[in-house]
Short mmCIF file of C-alpha atoms in Angstrom, two decimals:
data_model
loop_
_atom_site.label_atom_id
_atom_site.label_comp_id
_atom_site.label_asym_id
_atom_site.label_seq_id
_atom_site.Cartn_x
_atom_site.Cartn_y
_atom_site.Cartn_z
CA UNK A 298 29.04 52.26 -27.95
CA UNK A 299 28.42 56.38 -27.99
CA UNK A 300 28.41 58.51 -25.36
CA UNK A 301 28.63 62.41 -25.17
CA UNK A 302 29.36 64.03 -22.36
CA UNK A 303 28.05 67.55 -21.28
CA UNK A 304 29.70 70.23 -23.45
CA UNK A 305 29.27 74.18 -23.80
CA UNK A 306 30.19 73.65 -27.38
CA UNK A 307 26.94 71.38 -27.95
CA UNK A 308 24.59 73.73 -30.43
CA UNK A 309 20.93 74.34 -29.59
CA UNK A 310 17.98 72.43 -31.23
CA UNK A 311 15.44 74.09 -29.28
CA UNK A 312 13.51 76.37 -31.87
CA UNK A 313 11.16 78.71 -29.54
CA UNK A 314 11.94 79.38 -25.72
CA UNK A 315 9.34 77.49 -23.54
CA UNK A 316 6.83 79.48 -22.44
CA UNK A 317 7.45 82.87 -23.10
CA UNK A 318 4.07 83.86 -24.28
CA UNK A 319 1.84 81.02 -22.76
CA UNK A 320 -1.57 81.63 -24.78
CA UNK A 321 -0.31 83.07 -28.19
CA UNK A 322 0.22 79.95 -30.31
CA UNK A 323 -0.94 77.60 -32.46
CA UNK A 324 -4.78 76.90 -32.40
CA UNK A 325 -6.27 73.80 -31.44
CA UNK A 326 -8.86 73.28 -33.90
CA UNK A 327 -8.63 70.71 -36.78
CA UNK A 328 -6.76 73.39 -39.22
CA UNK A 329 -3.01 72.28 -39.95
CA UNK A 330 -0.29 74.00 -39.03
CA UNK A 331 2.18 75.56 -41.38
CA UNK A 332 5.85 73.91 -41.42
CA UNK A 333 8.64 75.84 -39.25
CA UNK A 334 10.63 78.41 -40.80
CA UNK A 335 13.85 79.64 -40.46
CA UNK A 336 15.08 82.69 -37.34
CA UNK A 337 17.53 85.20 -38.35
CA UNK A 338 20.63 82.97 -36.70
CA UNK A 339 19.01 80.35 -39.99
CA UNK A 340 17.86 77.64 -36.72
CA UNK A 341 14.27 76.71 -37.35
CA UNK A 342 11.36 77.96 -35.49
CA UNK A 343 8.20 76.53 -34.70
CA UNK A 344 5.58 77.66 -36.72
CA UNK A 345 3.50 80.47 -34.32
CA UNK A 346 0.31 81.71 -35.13
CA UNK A 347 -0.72 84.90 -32.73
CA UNK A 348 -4.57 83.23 -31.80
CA UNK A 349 -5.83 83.05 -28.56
CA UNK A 350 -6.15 78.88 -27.84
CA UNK A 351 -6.15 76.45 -24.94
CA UNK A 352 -3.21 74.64 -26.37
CA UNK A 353 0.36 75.68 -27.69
CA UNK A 354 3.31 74.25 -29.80
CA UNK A 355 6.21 75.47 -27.85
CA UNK A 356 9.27 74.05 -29.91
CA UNK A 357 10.22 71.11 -32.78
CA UNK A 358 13.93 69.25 -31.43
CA UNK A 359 15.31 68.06 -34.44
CA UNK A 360 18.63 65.85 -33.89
CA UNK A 361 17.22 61.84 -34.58
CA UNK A 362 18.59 60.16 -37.99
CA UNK A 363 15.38 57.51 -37.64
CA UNK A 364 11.75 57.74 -36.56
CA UNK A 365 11.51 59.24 -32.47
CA UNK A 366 10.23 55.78 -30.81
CA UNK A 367 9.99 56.04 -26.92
CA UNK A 368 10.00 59.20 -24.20
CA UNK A 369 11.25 58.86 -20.57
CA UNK A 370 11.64 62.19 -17.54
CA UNK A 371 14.24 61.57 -15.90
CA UNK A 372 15.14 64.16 -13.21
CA UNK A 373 15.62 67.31 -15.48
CA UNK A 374 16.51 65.45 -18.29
CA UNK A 375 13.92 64.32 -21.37
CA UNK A 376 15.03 61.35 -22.66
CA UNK A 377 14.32 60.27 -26.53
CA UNK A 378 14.80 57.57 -28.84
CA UNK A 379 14.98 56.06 -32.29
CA UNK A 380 15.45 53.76 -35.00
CA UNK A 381 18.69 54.71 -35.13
CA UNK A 382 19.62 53.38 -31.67
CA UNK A 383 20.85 56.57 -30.60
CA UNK A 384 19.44 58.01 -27.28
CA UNK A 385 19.32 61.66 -26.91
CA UNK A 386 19.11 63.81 -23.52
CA UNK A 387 17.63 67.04 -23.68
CA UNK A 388 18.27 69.27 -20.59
CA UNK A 389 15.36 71.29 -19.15
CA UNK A 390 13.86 73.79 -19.27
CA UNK A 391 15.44 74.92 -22.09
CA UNK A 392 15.73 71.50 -24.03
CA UNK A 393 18.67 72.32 -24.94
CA UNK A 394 20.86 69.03 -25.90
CA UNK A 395 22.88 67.42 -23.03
CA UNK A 396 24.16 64.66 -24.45
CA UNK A 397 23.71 60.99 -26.20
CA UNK A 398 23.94 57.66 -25.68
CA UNK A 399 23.79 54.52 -26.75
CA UNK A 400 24.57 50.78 -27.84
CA UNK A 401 23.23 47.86 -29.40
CA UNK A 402 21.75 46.66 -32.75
CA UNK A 403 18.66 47.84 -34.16
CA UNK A 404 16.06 50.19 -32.82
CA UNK A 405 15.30 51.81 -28.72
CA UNK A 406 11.53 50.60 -28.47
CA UNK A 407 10.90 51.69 -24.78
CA UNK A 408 12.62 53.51 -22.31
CA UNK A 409 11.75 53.81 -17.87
CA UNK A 410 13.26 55.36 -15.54
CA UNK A 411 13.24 54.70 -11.58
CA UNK A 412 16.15 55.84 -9.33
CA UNK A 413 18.99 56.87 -10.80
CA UNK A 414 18.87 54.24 -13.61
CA UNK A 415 17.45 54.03 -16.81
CA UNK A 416 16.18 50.78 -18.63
CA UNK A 417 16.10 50.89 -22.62
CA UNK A 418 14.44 48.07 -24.58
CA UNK A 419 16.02 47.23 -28.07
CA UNK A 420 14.69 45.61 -31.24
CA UNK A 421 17.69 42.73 -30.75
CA UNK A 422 15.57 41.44 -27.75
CA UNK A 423 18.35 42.71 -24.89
CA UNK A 424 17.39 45.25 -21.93
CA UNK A 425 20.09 47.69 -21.05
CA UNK A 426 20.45 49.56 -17.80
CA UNK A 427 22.49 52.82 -17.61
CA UNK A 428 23.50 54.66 -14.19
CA UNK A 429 22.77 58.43 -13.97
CA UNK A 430 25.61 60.15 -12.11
CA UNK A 431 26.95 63.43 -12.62
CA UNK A 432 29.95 62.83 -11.12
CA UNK A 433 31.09 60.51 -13.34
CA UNK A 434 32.59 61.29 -16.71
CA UNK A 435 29.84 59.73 -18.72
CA UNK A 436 26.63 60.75 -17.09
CA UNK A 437 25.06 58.06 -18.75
CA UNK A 438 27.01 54.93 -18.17
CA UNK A 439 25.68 51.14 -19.37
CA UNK A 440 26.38 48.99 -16.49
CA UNK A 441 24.47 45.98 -17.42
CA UNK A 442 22.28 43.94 -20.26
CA UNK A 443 19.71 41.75 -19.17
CA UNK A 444 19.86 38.97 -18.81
CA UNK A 445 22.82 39.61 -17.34
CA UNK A 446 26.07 36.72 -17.56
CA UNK A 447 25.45 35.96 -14.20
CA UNK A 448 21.57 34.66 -14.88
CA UNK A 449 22.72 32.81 -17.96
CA UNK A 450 25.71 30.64 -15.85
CA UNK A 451 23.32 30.15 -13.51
CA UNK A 452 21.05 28.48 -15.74
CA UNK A 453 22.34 27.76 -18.97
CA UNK A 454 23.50 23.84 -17.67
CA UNK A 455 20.44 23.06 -16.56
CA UNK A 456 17.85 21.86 -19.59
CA UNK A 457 14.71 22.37 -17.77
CA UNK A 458 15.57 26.18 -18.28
CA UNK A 459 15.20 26.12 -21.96
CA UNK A 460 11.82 26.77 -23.82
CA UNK A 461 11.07 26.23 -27.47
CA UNK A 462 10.71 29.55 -28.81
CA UNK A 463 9.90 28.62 -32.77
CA UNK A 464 10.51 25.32 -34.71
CA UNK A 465 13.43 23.81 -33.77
CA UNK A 466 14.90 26.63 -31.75
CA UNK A 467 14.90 26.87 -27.82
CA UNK A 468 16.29 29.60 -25.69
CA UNK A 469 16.58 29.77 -22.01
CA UNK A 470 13.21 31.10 -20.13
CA UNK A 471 14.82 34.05 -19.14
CA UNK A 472 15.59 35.44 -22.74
CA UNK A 473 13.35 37.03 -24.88
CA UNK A 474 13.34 35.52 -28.92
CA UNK A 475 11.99 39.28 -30.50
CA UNK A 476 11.75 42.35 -29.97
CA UNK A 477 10.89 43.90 -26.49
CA UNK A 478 8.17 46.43 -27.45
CA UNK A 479 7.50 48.13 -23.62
CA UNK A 480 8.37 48.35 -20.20
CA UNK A 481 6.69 49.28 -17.13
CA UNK A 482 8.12 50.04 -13.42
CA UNK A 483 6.67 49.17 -10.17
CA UNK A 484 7.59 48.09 -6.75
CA UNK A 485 10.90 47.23 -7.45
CA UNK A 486 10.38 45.09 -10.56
CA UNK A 487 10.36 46.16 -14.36
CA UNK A 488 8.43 44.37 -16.38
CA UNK A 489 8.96 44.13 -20.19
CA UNK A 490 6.71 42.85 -22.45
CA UNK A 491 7.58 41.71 -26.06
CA UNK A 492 6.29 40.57 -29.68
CA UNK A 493 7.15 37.06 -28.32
CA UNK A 494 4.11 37.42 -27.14
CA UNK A 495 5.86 36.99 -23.02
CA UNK A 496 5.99 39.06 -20.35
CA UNK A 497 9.13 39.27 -18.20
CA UNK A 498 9.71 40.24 -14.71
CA UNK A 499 13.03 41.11 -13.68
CA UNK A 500 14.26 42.49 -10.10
CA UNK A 501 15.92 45.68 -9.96
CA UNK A 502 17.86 45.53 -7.13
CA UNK A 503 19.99 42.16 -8.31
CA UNK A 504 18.83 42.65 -12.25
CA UNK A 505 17.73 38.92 -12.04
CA UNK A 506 14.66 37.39 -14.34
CA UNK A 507 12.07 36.51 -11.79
CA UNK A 508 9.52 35.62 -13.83
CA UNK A 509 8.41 34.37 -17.66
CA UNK A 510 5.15 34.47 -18.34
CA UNK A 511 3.49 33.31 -21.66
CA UNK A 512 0.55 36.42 -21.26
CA UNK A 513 -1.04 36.51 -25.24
CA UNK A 514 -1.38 34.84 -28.10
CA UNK A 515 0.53 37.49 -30.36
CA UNK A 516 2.86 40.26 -29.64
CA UNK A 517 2.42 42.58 -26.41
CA UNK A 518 2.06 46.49 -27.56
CA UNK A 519 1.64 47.96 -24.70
CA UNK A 520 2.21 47.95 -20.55
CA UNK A 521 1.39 49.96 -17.41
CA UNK A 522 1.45 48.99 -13.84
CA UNK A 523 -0.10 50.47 -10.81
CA UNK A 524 -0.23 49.38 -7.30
CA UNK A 525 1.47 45.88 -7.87
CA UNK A 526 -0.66 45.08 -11.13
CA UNK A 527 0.55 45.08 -14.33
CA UNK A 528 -1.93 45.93 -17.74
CA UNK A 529 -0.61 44.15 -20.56
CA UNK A 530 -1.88 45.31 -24.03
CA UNK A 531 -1.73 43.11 -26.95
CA UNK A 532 -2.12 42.41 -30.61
CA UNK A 533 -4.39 39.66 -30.25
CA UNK A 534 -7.09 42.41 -29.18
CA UNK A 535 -6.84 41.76 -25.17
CA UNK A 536 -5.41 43.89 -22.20
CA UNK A 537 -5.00 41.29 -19.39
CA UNK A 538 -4.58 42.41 -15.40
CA UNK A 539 -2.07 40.38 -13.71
CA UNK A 540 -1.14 40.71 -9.92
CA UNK A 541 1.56 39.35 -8.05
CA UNK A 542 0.40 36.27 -5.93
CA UNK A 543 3.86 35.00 -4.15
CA UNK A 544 7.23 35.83 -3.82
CA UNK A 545 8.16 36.19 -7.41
CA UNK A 546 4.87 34.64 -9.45
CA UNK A 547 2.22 36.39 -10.82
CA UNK A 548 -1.46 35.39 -11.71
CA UNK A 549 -3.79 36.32 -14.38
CA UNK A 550 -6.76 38.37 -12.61
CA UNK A 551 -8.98 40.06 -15.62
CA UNK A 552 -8.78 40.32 -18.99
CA UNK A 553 -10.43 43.72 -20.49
CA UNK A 554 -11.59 42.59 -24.34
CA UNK A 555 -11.77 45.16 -27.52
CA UNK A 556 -12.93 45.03 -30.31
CA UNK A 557 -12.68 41.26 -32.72
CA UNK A 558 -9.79 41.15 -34.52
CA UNK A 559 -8.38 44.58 -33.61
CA UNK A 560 -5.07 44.64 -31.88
CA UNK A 561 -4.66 47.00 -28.87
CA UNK A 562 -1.54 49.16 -29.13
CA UNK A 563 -1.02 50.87 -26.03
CA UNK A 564 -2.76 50.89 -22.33
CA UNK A 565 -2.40 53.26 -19.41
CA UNK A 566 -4.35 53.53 -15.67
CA UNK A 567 -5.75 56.21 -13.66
CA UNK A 568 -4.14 56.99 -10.65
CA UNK A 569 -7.03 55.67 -8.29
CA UNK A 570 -6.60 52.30 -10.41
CA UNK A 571 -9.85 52.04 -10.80
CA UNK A 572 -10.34 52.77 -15.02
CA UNK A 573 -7.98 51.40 -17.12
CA UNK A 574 -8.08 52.73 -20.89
CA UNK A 575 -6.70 51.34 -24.09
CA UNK A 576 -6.22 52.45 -27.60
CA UNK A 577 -6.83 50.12 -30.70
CA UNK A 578 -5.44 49.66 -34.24
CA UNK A 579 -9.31 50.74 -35.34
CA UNK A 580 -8.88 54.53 -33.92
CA UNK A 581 -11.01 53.87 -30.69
CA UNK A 582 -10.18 54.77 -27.63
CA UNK A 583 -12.02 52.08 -24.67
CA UNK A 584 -12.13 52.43 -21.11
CA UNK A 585 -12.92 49.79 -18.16
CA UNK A 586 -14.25 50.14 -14.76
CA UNK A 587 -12.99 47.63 -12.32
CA UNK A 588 -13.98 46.60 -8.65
CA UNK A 589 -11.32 46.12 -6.22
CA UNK A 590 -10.38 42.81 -7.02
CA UNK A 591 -9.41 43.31 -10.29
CA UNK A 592 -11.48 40.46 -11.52
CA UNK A 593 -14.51 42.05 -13.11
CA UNK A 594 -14.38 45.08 -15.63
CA UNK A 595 -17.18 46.57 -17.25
CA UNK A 596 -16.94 48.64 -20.49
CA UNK A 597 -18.50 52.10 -19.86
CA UNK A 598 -16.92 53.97 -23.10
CA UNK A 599 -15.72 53.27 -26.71
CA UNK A 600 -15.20 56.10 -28.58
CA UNK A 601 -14.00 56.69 -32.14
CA UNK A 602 -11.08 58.65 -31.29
CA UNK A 603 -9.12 59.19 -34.71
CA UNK A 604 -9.58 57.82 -37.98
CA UNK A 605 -6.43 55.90 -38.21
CA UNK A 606 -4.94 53.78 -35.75
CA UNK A 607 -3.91 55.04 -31.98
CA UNK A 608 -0.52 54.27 -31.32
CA UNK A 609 0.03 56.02 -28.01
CA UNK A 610 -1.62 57.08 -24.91
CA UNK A 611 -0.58 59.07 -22.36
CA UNK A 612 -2.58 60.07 -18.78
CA UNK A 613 -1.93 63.28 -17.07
CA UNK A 614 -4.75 64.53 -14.49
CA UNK A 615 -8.21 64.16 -15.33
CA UNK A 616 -6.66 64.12 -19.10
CA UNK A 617 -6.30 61.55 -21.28
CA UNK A 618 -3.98 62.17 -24.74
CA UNK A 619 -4.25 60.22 -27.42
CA UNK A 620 -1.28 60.03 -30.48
CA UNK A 621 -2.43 58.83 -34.19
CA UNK A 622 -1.06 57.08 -37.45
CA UNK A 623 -3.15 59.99 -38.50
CA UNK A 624 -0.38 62.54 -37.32
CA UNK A 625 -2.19 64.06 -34.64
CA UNK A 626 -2.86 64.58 -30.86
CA UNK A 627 -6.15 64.37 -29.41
CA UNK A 628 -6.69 65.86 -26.04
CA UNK A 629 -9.84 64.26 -23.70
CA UNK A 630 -11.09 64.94 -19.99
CA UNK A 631 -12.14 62.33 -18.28
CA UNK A 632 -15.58 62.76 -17.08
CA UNK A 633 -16.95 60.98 -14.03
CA UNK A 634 -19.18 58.80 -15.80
CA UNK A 635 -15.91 57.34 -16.97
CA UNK A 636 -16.45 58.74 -20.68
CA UNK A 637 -14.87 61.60 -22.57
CA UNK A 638 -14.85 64.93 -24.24
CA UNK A 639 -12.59 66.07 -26.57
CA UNK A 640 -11.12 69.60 -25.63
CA UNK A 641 -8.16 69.74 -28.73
CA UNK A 642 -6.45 68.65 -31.22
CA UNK A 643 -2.50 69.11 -31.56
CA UNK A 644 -0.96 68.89 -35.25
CA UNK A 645 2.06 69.12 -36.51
CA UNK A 646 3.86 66.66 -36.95
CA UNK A 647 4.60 65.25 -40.85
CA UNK A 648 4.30 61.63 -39.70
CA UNK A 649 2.42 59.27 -37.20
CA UNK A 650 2.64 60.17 -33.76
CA UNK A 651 4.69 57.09 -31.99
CA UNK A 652 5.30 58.11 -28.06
CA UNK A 653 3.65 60.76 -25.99
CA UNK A 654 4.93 61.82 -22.16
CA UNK A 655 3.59 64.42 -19.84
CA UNK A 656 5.27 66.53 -17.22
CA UNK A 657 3.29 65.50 -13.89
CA UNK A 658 4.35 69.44 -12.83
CA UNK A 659 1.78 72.09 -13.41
CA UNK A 660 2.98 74.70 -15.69
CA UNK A 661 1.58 78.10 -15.98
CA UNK A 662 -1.56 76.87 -15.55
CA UNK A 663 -1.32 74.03 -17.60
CA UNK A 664 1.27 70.84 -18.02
CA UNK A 665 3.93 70.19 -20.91
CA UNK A 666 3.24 67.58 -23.07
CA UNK A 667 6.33 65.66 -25.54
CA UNK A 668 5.67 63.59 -28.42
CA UNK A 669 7.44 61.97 -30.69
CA UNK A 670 6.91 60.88 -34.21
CA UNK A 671 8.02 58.58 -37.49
CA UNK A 672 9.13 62.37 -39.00
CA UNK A 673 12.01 61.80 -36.55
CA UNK A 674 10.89 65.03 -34.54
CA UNK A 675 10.37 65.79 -30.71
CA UNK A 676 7.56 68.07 -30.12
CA UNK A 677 6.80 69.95 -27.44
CA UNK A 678 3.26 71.58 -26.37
CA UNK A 679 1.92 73.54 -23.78
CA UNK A 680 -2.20 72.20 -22.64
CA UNK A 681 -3.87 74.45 -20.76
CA UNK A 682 -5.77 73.04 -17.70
CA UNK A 683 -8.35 75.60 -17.06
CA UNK A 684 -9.49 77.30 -20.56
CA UNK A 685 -9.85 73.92 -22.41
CA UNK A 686 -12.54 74.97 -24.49
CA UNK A 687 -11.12 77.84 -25.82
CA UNK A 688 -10.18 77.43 -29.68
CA UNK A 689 -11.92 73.82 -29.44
CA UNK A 690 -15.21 72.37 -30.40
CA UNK A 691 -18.28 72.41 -28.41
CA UNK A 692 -17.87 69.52 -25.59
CA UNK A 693 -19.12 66.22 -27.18
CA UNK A 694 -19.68 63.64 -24.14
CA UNK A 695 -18.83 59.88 -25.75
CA UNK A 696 -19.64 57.19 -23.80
CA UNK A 697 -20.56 53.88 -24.20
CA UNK A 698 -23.88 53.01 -23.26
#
């Protein structure tokens, strides 16, 4: 186990002070962007070009030995992981680093936060929860991994518990037999979804598995939940809409189909619940329009996105951004036909973009957005709200008809 505590001594990683010239920075057209270079102290700098454009690259955190794999806000922290299980806090608004944390084998896949806990998903099929206090020694402290030795005693004698997993191997229904891939948080519950192709729902007050439910037929990519509905996206090409129907049992309601044969990576839901969109291995980005029950969903757009593969969405506003194998970031608006148009593009980063979070707080005018990628970087990037064609292509409206 590693933890760091909150030092003075801790060196700076941020490269470029946030926002001190909102619209002088890197365009948002398709050019590339030149690599950082180094400041007169010899820490790198972002790369900034003096152009008038509706997006900005504010600063590159360096600090990750493996590929940057899951963002989380918590409070004034940003909190990002990687391959190399390590899980870095950066302090805002500065980004400064806080401290790290971490245990377990292999990589962080997801990370939530709700409260003053946060829940980290690892590659060795475990959940872990860590306290946030600040008057504690540790600010990040593990206090439990799920399932917890409590669950297991409770069930462990009892044989109806136990599932076959694979050939000749059977685990208790409260375990998970690969990697947990995503989580989501809602109502009290977090859900975690994993390439065992089950989703889990475990109770956050107690930290008890409520709940295993066999939701695909190959490994979940992707969850979001809204309103007490949970969107599970999956490899086997599906996003299915289940909804709690008792005291700790949840039914299947819709299921929102892609493309044949294409898996779906990553899902995420307007804040009126009403249009759920989904990213596929194929570069497309699909949305769905659903009635109040959940039940029916009609496809009104499918657009070619990126050329390569999305592997991350992210939903801030009436904008949607989209993160690519192809190593870029692809802003949208939402239009109220349910379709898009593409207002920027956001490259930089050497790699394929993994995880991408947004600041819900309006920030000069625009919001911050994070991403993280397989070149083991954290970016940061300032979208404007208002001038979004600026530096962009004309509006192209994409829907699907």
């Amino acid at each position: 186990m590693v933890f760091c505590k909150h030092s003075p001594a801790l060196e700076p990683t941020l490269l470029v002070p946030l926002l001190s010239n909102p619209m002088s920075g890197i365009d948002s057209d398709d050019s590339p962007t030149s690599p950082g270079s180094l400041s007169g102290d010899g820490r790198e700098s972002c790369a900034m070009t003096p152009v008038s454009g509706a997006h900005r690259s504010l600063a590159v955190l360096s600090g990750h030995v493996g590929s940057v794999s899951c963002l989380a806000l918590c409070g004034e922290f940003v909190l990002s992981a990687s391959q190399g299980k390590d899980i870095i806090v950066w302090q805002q608004p500065d980004l400064r680093q806080f401290a790290k944390f971490g245990q377990g084998e292999g990589s962080v896949k997801a990370l939530v936060t709700t409260g003053n806990k946060v829940f980290t998903a690892h590659q060795d099929s475990r959940i872990r929860v860590w306290k946030v206090s600040r008057s504690s020694e540790n600010i990040f402290r593990l206090i439990a991994t799920l399932p917890t030795t409590k669950d297991y005693l409770g069930k462990f004698m009892k044989q109806s518990n136990y599932v076959q997993t694979r050939r000749n191997h059977r685990r208790l229904w409260i375990e998970h037999a690969d990697s947990i891939s995503c989580l989501a948080v809602c109502n009290g519950v977090i859900y975690s979804g994993s390439w065992d192709k089950t989703l889990k729902v475990w109770r956050i007050s107690d930290l008890r598995c409520l709940e295993s439910i066999k939701a695909h037929d190959d490994a979940i990519n992707g969850l979001a939940a809204h309103k007490g509905a949970v969107y599970s996206a999956s490899a086997d090409g599906k996003i299915k809409v289940w909804v709690k129907s008792g005291e700790a049992t949840h039914c299947l309601k819709g299921i929102l189909k892609g493309h044949k044969d294409v898996a779906m990576n990553s899902v995420v839901v307007c804040e009126d619940g009403k249009m759920v969109y989904g990213g596929g291995s194929d570069g497309c980005l699909m949305g769905w329009e659903g009635d109040s029950s959940l039940e029916k969903w009609k496809l009104v757009c499918d657009v070619r996105a990126h050329p390569m593969a999305v592997l991350c969405l992210c939903l801030v506003g009436e904008f949607i951004c989209s993160g690519s194998a192809d190593k870029s970031i692809r802003i949208w608006r939402r239009e109220t036909s349910g379709g898009f148009s593409r207002v920027g593009i956001l490259r930089g980063h050497l790699g394929p973009v993994k995880c991408l979070q947004a600041s819900p707080n309006s920030v000069g005018g625009g919001f911050l957005l994070y991403s993280g990628g397989l070149d083991r970087s954290l970016r940061v990037w300032w979208v404007h709200k208002e001038n979004y064609t600026q530096g962009t292509e004309k509006h192209t409206k994409l829907c699907y008809n």
